[in-house]
XYZ file of C-alpha atoms in Angstrom:
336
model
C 0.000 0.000 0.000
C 1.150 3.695 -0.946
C 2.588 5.744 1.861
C -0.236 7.873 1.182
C -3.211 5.946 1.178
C -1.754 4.262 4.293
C -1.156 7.363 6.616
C -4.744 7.806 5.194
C -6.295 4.827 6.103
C -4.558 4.836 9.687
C -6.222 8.769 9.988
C -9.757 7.597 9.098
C -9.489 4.254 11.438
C -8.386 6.683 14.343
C -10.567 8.756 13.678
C -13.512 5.949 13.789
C -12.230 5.057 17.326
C -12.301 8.088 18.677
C -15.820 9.071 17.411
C -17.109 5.413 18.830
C -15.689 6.118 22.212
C -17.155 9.168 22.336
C -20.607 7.776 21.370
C -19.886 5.436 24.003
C -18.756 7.721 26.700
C -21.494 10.239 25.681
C -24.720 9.635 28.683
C -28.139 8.631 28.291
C -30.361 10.980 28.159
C -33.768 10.515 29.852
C -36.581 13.206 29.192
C -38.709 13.499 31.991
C -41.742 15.604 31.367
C -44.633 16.244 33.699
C -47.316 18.870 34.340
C -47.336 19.963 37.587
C -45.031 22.964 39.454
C -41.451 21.569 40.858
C -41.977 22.707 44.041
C -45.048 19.898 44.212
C -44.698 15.714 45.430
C -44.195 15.312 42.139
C -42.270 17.842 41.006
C -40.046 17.350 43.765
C -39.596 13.317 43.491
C -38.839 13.555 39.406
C -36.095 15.924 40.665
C -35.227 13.488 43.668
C -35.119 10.595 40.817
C -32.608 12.342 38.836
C -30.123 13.319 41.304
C -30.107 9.627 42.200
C -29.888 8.309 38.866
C -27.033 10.829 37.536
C -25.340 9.741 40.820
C -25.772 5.792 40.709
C -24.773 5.246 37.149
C -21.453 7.857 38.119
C -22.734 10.699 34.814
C -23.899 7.670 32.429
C -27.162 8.558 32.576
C -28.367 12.158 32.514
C -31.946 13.062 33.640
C -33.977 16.017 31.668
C -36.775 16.952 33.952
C -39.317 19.405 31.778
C -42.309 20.316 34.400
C -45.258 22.933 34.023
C -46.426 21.009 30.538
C -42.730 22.696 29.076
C -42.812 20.341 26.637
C -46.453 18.918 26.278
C -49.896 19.271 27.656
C -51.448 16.561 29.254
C -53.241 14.691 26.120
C -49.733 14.977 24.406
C -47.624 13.652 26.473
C -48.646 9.738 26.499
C -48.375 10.023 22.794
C -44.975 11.745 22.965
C -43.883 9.165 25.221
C -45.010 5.903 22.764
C -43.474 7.878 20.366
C -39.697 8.103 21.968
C -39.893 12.128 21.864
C -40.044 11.784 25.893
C -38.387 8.721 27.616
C -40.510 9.118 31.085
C -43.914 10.446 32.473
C -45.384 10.307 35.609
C -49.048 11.129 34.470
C -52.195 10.957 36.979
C -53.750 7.635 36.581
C -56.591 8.736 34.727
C -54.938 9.715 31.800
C -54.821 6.243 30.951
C -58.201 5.115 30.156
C -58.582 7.272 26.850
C -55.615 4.926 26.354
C -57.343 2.133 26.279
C -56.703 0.558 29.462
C -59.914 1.695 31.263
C -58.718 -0.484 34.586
C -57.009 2.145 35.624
C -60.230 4.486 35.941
C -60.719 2.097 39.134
C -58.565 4.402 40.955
C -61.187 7.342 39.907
C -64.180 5.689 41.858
C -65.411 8.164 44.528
C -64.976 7.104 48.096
C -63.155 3.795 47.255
C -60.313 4.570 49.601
C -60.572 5.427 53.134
C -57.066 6.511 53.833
C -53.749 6.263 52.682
C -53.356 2.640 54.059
C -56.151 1.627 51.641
C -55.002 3.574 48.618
C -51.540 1.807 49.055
C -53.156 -1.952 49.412
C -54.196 -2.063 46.088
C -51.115 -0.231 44.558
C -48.560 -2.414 46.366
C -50.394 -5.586 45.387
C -51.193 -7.736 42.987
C -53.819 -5.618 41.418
C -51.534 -2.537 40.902
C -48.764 -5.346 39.670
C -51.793 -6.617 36.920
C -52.335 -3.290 36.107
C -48.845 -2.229 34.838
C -48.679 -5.778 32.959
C -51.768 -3.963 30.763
C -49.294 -0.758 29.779
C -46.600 -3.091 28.167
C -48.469 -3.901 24.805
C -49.104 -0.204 24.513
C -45.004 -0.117 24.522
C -45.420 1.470 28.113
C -43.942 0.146 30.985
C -44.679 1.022 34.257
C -41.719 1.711 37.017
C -44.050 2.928 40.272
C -47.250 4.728 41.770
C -46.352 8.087 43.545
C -49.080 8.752 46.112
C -50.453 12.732 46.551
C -53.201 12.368 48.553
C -57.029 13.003 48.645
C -59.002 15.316 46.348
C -60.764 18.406 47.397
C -63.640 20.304 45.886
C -63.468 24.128 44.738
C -66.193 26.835 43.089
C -66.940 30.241 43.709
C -70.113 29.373 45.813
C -70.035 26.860 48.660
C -70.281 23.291 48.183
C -71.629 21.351 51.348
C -74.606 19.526 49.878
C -75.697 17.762 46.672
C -77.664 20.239 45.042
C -74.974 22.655 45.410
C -73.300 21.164 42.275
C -76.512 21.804 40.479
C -75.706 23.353 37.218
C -71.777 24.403 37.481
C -69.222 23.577 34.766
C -66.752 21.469 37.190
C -63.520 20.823 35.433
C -62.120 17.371 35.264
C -59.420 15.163 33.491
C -60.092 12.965 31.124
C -61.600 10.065 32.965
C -65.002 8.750 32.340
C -65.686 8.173 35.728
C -65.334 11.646 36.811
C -67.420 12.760 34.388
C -69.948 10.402 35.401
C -69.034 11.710 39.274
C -70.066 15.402 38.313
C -72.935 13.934 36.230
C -74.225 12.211 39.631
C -74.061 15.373 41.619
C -76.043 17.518 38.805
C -72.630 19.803 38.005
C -71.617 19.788 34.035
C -68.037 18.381 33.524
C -65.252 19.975 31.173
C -62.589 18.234 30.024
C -59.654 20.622 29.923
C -55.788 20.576 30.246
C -54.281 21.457 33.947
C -52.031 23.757 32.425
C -55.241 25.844 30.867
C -57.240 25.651 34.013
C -56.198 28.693 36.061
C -57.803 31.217 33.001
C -60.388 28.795 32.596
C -61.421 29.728 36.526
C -60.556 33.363 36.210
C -62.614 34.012 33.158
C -65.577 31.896 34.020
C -64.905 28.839 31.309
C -65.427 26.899 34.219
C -67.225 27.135 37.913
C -65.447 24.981 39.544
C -62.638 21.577 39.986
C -61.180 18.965 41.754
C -57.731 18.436 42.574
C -55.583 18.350 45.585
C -53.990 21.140 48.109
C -50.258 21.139 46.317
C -51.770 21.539 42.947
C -54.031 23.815 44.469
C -51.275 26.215 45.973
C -49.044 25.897 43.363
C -50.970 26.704 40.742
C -52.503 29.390 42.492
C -56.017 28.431 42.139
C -56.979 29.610 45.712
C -56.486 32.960 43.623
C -59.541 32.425 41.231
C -62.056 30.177 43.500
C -64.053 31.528 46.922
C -64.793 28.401 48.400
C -63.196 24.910 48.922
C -64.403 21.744 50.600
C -62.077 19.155 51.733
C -64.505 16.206 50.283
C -61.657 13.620 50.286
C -63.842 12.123 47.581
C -61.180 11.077 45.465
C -57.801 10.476 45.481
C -54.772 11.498 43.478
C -52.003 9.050 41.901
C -49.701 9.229 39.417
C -47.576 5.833 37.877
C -43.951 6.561 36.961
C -43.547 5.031 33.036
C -40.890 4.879 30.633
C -40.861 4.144 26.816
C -40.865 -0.185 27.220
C -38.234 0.008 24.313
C -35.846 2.752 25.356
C -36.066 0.722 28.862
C -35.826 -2.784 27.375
C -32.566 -1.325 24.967
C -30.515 0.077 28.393
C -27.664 -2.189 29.436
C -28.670 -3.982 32.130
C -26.521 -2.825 34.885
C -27.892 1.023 34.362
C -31.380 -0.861 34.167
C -30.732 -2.105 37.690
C -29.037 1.249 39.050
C -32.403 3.247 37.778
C -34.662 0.674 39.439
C -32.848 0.949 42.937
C -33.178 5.003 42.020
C -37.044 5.225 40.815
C -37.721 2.625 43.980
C -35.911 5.569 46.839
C -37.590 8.250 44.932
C -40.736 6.535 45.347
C -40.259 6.354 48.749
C -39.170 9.817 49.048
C -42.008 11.322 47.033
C -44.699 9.251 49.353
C -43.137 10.425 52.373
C -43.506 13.646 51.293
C -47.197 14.222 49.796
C -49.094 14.601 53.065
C -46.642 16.940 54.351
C -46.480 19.106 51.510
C -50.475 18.820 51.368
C -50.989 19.730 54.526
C -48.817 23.027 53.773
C -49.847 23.635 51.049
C -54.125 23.724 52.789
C -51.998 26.385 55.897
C -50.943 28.116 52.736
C -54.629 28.602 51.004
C -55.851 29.280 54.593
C -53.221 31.772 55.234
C -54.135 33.744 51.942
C -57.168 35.257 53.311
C -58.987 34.594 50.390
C -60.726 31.463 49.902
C -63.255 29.479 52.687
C -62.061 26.156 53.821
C -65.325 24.406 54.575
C -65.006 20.663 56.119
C -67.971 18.938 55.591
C -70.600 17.354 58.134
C -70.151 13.304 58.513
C -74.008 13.896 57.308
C -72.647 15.980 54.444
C -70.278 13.407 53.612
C -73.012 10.447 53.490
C -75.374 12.137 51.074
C -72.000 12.850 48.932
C -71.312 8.914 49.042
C -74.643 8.193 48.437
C -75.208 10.234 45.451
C -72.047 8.709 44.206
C -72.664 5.118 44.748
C -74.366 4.705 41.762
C -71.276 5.700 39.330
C -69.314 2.332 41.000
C -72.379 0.229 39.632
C -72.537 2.311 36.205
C -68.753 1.953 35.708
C -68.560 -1.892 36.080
C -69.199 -2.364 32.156
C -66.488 -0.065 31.432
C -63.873 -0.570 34.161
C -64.534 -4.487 34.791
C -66.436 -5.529 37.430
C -63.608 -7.734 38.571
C -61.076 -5.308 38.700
C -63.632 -3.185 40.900
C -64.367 -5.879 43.190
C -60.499 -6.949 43.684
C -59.748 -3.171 44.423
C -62.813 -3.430 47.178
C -61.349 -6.271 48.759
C -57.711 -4.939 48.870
C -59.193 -1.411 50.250
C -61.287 -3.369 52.291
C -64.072 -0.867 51.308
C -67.490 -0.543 52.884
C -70.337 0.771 50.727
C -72.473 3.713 53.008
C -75.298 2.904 54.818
């Protein structure tokens, strides 16, 4: 071989290496988007999961949290996600029934939990396990549930009984069991992104929501609402996924590192959610400008009652064995 063509040859291989290893040694990036504030259980525990994650796997992975819908609204983002435009989500666990695994709209059944305890029964067991399995042929798979507690009921005019719903535009996710929930307590539900809901209260789009005290404060809502009633009628959830490829395609020994990280941030961002609740309701208080009402245990029957019906209704839609495994693990009791 020529001189020539040989220095040449020797340049080109060298130059191959060198842009191989620094593929190799470049990180993994992992786009985290949510929709909430940072400062929130959830905005804090994506931030808790990448600190761990950069740290266990010593730079090889790099974590890319986007929250406040930066990078997509909430109808957007699954798609994103199945797409590989996002690597991980931790959406609320409604948003995947328009997915196609209605299941999940078990969590949305008013009153099915009584506390925390019961909430986490059906998460941590085999039900919450069978759930997940349902996400993989949608080339989801799911990592965790992050707890952040127990809905709460806003509008601009007091809500204590039934017939106070009568008529208002009540603002819900996608879920069709919340819409039937309004539905049962005469209000008129709108489907509308979180990120679009604070106008939507100032300008009168809609009367009223649901949501908890974190997103509540956050977001400022306590700004555009007079009165809030802390229903505990629902409560709020959110699964940590990732793109099943992208997680299938990671070398197994970052796969393990980022499943010891995603399990301590779990723990963290559990720990975490009725403290930064319970602020967060001190905080709304504090502002002077919104009623706290706590309803009657009277109150609160006629609410279950007038809700019971939507667990029945729901069975075609949700699976009436899903809804009866979730009863026994929350070891739920119907009112009386």
């Amino acid at each position: 071989m020529p001189l020539r063509r040989l220095v040449l040859a020797s340049a080109v291989a060298a130059l191959s290496a060198f842009s191989f290893a620094a593929q190799a040694q470049a990180p993994i990036v992992i786009k985290f988007s949510h929709v909430v504030a940072p400062d929130t259980p959830k905005g804090k525990g994506a931030q808790r999961f990448k600190e761990l994650a950069e740290q266990r796997t010593n730079g090889r992975v790099k974590v890319e949290v986007y929250p406040n819908s930066q990078l997509y609204k909430d109808k957007e983002e699954m798609e994103a996600l199945q797409l590989g435009s996002v690597q991980m989500l931790a959406p609320s666990l409604a948003k995947f029934g328009p997915l196609g695994v209605k299941e999940f709209e078990v969590f949305d059944l008013p009153f099915l939990f009584k506390d925390t305890d019961a909430f986490r029964a059906v998460t941590d067991g085999p039900l919450g396990a069978d759930l997940f399995k349902k996400l993989e042929p949608k080339g989801i798979k799911g990592l965790a549930y992050w707890d952040n507690g127990f809905h709460i009921m806003s509008a601009n005019k007091p809500l204590h009984n039934v017939a106070d719903f009568k008529g208002l535009k009540m603002r819900i996710q996608s879920s069709k069991v919340l819409d039937a929930q309004m539905r049962a307590l005469g209000a008129i539900p709108q489907v509308m992104a979180f990120s679009e809901l604070y106008q939507a209260l100032q300008t009168g789009v809609v009367d009223g929501t649901e949501g908890v005290p974190s997103n509540f404060y956050t977001q400022k809502i306590f700004e555009v609402q007079k009165h809030m009633t802390l229903s505990n009628h629902g409560h709020l959830a959110y699964a940590v996924i990732v793109n099943k490829k992208f997680w299938d395609g990671l070398p197994a020994d970052i796969r393990t590192q980022l499943e010891g990280a995603i399990k301590d941030a779990t723990i963290y961002a559990n720990a975490i959610a009725s403290t930064e609740n319970g602020r967060a309701l001190e905080g709304i208080k504090a502002s002077g400008r919104v009623s706290v009402y706590t309803p009657t245990a009277a109150e609160t029957n006629e609410w279950k009652k007038a809700l019971m019906p939507v667990h029945k209704e729901m069975e075609g839609r949700v699976g009436k064995a899903t809804i009866e495994a979730a009863y026994k693990a929350a070891s739920f009791v119907a009112p009386k």
